[in-house]
PDB file of C-alpha atoms in Angstrom:
ATOM      1  CA  MET A   1      66.384 -74.084 -11.222  1.00  0.00           C
ATOM      2  CA  LYS A   2      67.007 -76.977  -8.824  1.00  0.00           C
ATOM      3  CA  ARG A   3      64.038 -75.861  -6.731  1.00  0.00           C
ATOM      4  CA  ILE A   4      61.731 -76.049  -9.768  1.00  0.00           C
ATOM      5  CA  ALA A   5      63.021 -79.543 -10.601  1.00  0.00           C
ATOM      6  CA  VAL A   6      62.365 -80.727  -7.036  1.00  0.00           C
ATOM      7  CA  ILE A   7      58.857 -79.244  -7.018  1.00  0.00           C
ATOM      8  CA  ALA A   8      58.085 -80.846 -10.398  1.00  0.00           C
ATOM      9  CA  ALA A   9      59.403 -84.216  -9.205  1.00  0.00           C
ATOM     10  CA  LEU A  10      57.278 -84.052  -6.057  1.00  0.00           C
ATOM     11  CA  ALA A  11      54.208 -83.007  -8.033  1.00  0.00           C
ATOM     12  CA  LEU A  12      54.595 -85.886 -10.491  1.00  0.00           C
ATOM     13  CA  ALA A  13      55.561 -88.531  -7.910  1.00  0.00           C
ATOM     14  CA  PRO A  14      51.976 -89.611  -7.090  1.00  0.00           C
ATOM     15  CA  ALA A  15      51.223 -90.183 -10.778  1.00  0.00           C
ATOM     16  CA  VAL A  16      54.434 -92.121 -11.394  1.00  0.00           C
ATOM     17  CA  LEU A  17      54.901 -94.114  -8.205  1.00  0.00           C
ATOM     18  CA  PRO A  18      52.263 -96.704  -7.255  1.00  0.00           C
ATOM     19  CA  ALA A  19      50.480 -96.225  -3.955  1.00  0.00           C
ATOM     20  CA  ARG A  20      51.166 -98.814  -1.265  1.00  0.00           C
ATOM     21  CA  ALA A  21      47.731 -99.075   0.333  1.00  0.00           C
ATOM     22  CA  ASP A  22      47.773-102.856   0.524  1.00  0.00           C
ATOM     23  CA  THR A  23      49.591-104.822   3.160  1.00  0.00           C
ATOM     24  CA  PRO A  24      52.020-107.677   2.545  1.00  0.00           C
ATOM     25  CA  LEU A  25      49.831-109.960   4.691  1.00  0.00           C
ATOM     26  CA  PRO A  26      47.843-112.714   2.983  1.00  0.00           C
ATOM     27  CA  PRO A  27      44.098-112.089   2.560  1.00  0.00           C
ATOM     28  CA  ALA A  28      41.663-113.314   5.211  1.00  0.00           C
ATOM     29  CA  GLY A  29      40.644-116.957   4.845  1.00  0.00           C
ATOM     30  CA  LEU A  30      37.128-116.421   3.520  1.00  0.00           C
ATOM     31  CA  ALA A  31      37.842-113.193   1.645  1.00  0.00           C
ATOM     32  CA  ASN A  32      37.939-114.906  -1.747  1.00  0.00           C
ATOM     33  CA  ARG A  33      36.639-118.405  -0.956  1.00  0.00           C
ATOM     34  CA  ALA A  34      32.954-119.291  -1.195  1.00  0.00           C
ATOM     35  CA  LEU A  35      31.040-120.950   1.610  1.00  0.00           C
ATOM     36  CA  SER A  36      30.217-124.635   1.149  1.00  0.00           C
ATOM     37  CA  ASP A  37      26.464-124.081   1.613  1.00  0.00           C
ATOM     38  CA  PRO A  38      25.128-122.458  -1.594  1.00  0.00           C
ATOM     39  CA  ARG A  39      22.234-120.734   0.234  1.00  0.00           C
ATOM     40  CA  GLN A  40      24.582-119.175   2.764  1.00  0.00           C
ATOM     41  CA  GLU A  41      26.973-118.081   0.003  1.00  0.00           C
ATOM     42  CA  MET A  42      24.092-116.531  -1.950  1.00  0.00           C
ATOM     43  CA  ALA A  43      22.973-114.595   1.154  1.00  0.00           C
ATOM     44  CA  ALA A  44      26.556-113.495   1.858  1.00  0.00           C
ATOM     45  CA  LYS A  45      27.099-112.314  -1.731  1.00  0.00           C
ATOM     46  CA  ALA A  46      23.821-110.391  -1.746  1.00  0.00           C
ATOM     47  CA  LEU A  47      24.837-108.643   1.474  1.00  0.00           C
ATOM     48  CA  MET A  48      28.357-107.928   0.179  1.00  0.00           C
ATOM     49  CA  GLY A  49      26.827-106.143  -2.805  1.00  0.00           C
ATOM     50  CA  GLU A  50      24.944-103.813  -0.438  1.00  0.00           C
ATOM     51  CA  LEU A  51      27.965-102.828   1.664  1.00  0.00           C
ATOM     52  CA  ARG A  52      30.329-100.019   0.687  1.00  0.00           C
ATOM     53  CA  CYS A  53      34.089-100.458   0.647  1.00  0.00           C
ATOM     54  CA  LEU A  54      35.431 -97.889   3.094  1.00  0.00           C
ATOM     55  CA  VAL A  55      38.698 -97.568   1.173  1.00  0.00           C
ATOM     56  CA  CYS A  56      37.392 -97.393  -2.408  1.00  0.00           C
ATOM     57  CA  GLN A  57      34.120 -95.641  -1.492  1.00  0.00           C
ATOM     58  CA  GLY A  58      32.700 -96.086  -4.970  1.00  0.00           C
ATOM     59  CA  GLN A  59      32.643 -99.874  -4.894  1.00  0.00           C
ATOM     60  CA  SER A  60      30.904-102.508  -2.871  1.00  0.00           C
ATOM     61  CA  ILE A  61      33.003-104.908  -0.841  1.00  0.00           C
ATOM     62  CA  ALA A  62      32.036-107.584  -3.363  1.00  0.00           C
ATOM     63  CA  ASP A  63      33.733-105.640  -6.194  1.00  0.00           C
ATOM     64  CA  SER A  64      36.709-104.144  -4.362  1.00  0.00           C
ATOM     65  CA  ASP A  65      40.220-105.577  -4.294  1.00  0.00           C
ATOM     66  CA  ALA A  66      41.242-103.549  -1.222  1.00  0.00           C
ATOM     67  CA  ASP A  67      42.505-105.451   1.810  1.00  0.00           C
ATOM     68  CA  LEU A  68      39.822-103.965   4.052  1.00  0.00           C
ATOM     69  CA  ALA A  69      37.112-105.107   1.624  1.00  0.00           C
ATOM     70  CA  GLY A  70      38.590-108.624   1.717  1.00  0.00           C
ATOM     71  CA  ASP A  71      38.529-108.566   5.505  1.00  0.00           C
ATOM     72  CA  MET A  72      34.915-107.392   5.447  1.00  0.00           C
ATOM     73  CA  ARG A  73      33.965-110.166   2.956  1.00  0.00           C
ATOM     74  CA  ALA A  74      35.565-112.695   5.289  1.00  0.00           C
ATOM     75  CA  LEU A  75      33.661-111.256   8.276  1.00  0.00           C
ATOM     76  CA  VAL A  76      30.375-111.442   6.366  1.00  0.00           C
ATOM     77  CA  ARG A  77      30.982-115.060   5.349  1.00  0.00           C
ATOM     78  CA  GLU A  78      32.109-116.084   8.841  1.00  0.00           C
ATOM     79  CA  ARG A  79      29.025-114.601  10.468  1.00  0.00           C
ATOM     80  CA  ILE A  80      26.634-116.000   7.847  1.00  0.00           C
ATOM     81  CA  ARG A  81      28.265-119.423   8.262  1.00  0.00           C
ATOM     82  CA  ALA A  82      27.791-119.109  12.051  1.00  0.00           C
ATOM     83  CA  GLY A  83      24.041-118.756  11.493  1.00  0.00           C
ATOM     84  CA  ARG A  84      23.567-114.990  11.656  1.00  0.00           C
ATOM     85  CA  THR A  85      20.995-113.428   9.332  1.00  0.00           C
ATOM     86  CA  PRO A  86      22.107-110.845   6.764  1.00  0.00           C
ATOM     87  CA  GLU A  87      20.223-108.181   8.775  1.00  0.00           C
ATOM     88  CA  GLN A  88      22.175-109.103  11.917  1.00  0.00           C
ATOM     89  CA  VAL A  89      25.476-108.978  10.027  1.00  0.00           C
ATOM     90  CA  ARG A  90      24.559-105.625   8.451  1.00  0.00           C
ATOM     91  CA  GLY A  91      23.647-104.265  11.895  1.00  0.00           C
ATOM     92  CA  TRP A  92      26.936-105.469  13.341  1.00  0.00           C
ATOM     93  CA  LEU A  93      28.941-103.871  10.519  1.00  0.00           C
ATOM     94  CA  ILE A  94      27.006-100.602  10.853  1.00  0.00           C
ATOM     95  CA  SER A  95      27.676-100.561  14.600  1.00  0.00           C
ATOM     96  CA  ARG A  96      31.356-101.163  13.892  1.00  0.00           C
ATOM     97  CA  TYR A  97      31.912 -98.872  10.858  1.00  0.00           C
ATOM     98  CA  GLY A  98      28.934 -96.490  10.955  1.00  0.00           C
ATOM     99  CA  ASP A  99      25.977 -95.931   8.623  1.00  0.00           C
ATOM    100  CA  TYR A 100      28.310 -95.016   5.762  1.00  0.00           C
ATOM    101  CA  VAL A 101      29.162 -98.695   5.235  1.00  0.00           C
ATOM    102  CA  SER A 102      25.633 -99.345   3.938  1.00  0.00           C
ATOM    103  CA  TYR A 103      24.450 -98.191   0.518  1.00  0.00           C
ATOM    104  CA  ASP A 104      20.988 -97.922   2.111  1.00  0.00           C
ATOM    105  CA  PRO A 105      21.449 -95.852   5.281  1.00  0.00           C
ATOM    106  CA  PRO A 106      18.516 -95.634   7.699  1.00  0.00           C
ATOM    107  CA  PHE A 107      16.405 -92.487   7.913  1.00  0.00           C
ATOM    108  CA  ASP A 108      17.328 -90.697  11.130  1.00  0.00           C
ATOM    109  CA  ALA A 109      18.445 -87.257  12.271  1.00  0.00           C
ATOM    110  CA  VAL A 110      21.976 -87.750  10.954  1.00  0.00           C
ATOM    111  CA  THR A 111      21.037 -89.116   7.517  1.00  0.00           C
ATOM    112  CA  ALA A 112      17.947 -86.942   6.969  1.00  0.00           C
ATOM    113  CA  PRO A 113      19.885 -84.459   4.777  1.00  0.00           C
ATOM    114  CA  LEU A 114      20.893 -87.324   2.470  1.00  0.00           C
ATOM    115  CA  TRP A 115      17.277 -88.292   1.978  1.00  0.00           C
ATOM    116  CA  LEU A 116      15.747 -84.805   1.918  1.00  0.00           C
ATOM    117  CA  ALA A 117      18.329 -82.867  -0.129  1.00  0.00           C
ATOM    118  CA  PRO A 118      17.267 -84.330  -3.509  1.00  0.00           C
ATOM    119  CA  LEU A 119      13.635 -83.443  -2.808  1.00  0.00           C
ATOM    120  CA  LEU A 120      14.581 -79.941  -1.689  1.00  0.00           C
ATOM    121  CA  LEU A 121      16.744 -79.377  -4.775  1.00  0.00           C
ATOM    122  CA  LEU A 122      13.987 -80.695  -7.033  1.00  0.00           C
ATOM    123  CA  GLY A 123      11.513 -78.295  -5.410  1.00  0.00           C
ATOM    124  CA  ILE A 124      13.900 -75.366  -5.859  1.00  0.00           C
ATOM    125  CA  GLY A 125      14.408 -76.345  -9.500  1.00  0.00           C
ATOM    126  CA  VAL A 126      10.655 -76.444 -10.103  1.00  0.00           C
ATOM    127  CA  LEU A 127      10.222 -72.989  -8.519  1.00  0.00           C
ATOM    128  CA  VAL A 128      13.075 -71.505 -10.582  1.00  0.00           C
ATOM    129  CA  ALA A 129      11.732 -73.040 -13.804  1.00  0.00           C
ATOM    130  CA  ARG A 130       8.195 -71.856 -13.035  1.00  0.00           C
ATOM    131  CA  SER A 131       9.429 -68.333 -12.314  1.00  0.00           C
ATOM    132  CA  SER A 132      11.487 -68.321 -15.516  1.00  0.00           C
ATOM    133  CA  PHE A 133       8.534 -69.469 -17.641  1.00  0.00           C
ATOM    134  CA  ARG A 134       6.252 -66.833 -16.109  1.00  0.00           C
ATOM    135  CA  ARG A 135       8.736 -64.063 -16.957  1.00  0.00           C
ATOM    136  CA  ARG A 136       9.014 -65.253 -20.561  1.00  0.00           C
ATOM    137  CA  THR A 137       5.246 -65.350 -21.098  1.00  0.00           C
ATOM    138  CA  ARG A 138       4.804 -61.828 -19.662  1.00  0.00           C
ATOM    139  CA  GLY A 139       7.587 -60.138 -21.582  1.00  0.00           C
TER     140      GLY A 139
END
């Protein structure tokens, strides 16, 4: 009976106890503070909306509250403020974190399945539907 209680407690612990993914450190300086130049801030925000949070995975770094997303926002703002173009900053982040950080990965040998799979599945669906319709009209 005690074993069942322990197993139940362990199974329910993740739902009851909050996860400690954040650090006690303060956020990076430019994580939540806009740049003084409105054009630079607009470019930084546009880029932040195109970059994926590596912790949340379903959110951009602009929308995420994760510490890593805050650090990435600060890096984007620092580099834009230093005069880098959004393309240069994106390239630097991709070289640091990989293609996954971008919502628009480049077409290459590694990402080809991401780009081609929807077309392949659509083609298979058309062939299956066509075959199904032919069988219905014959019988």
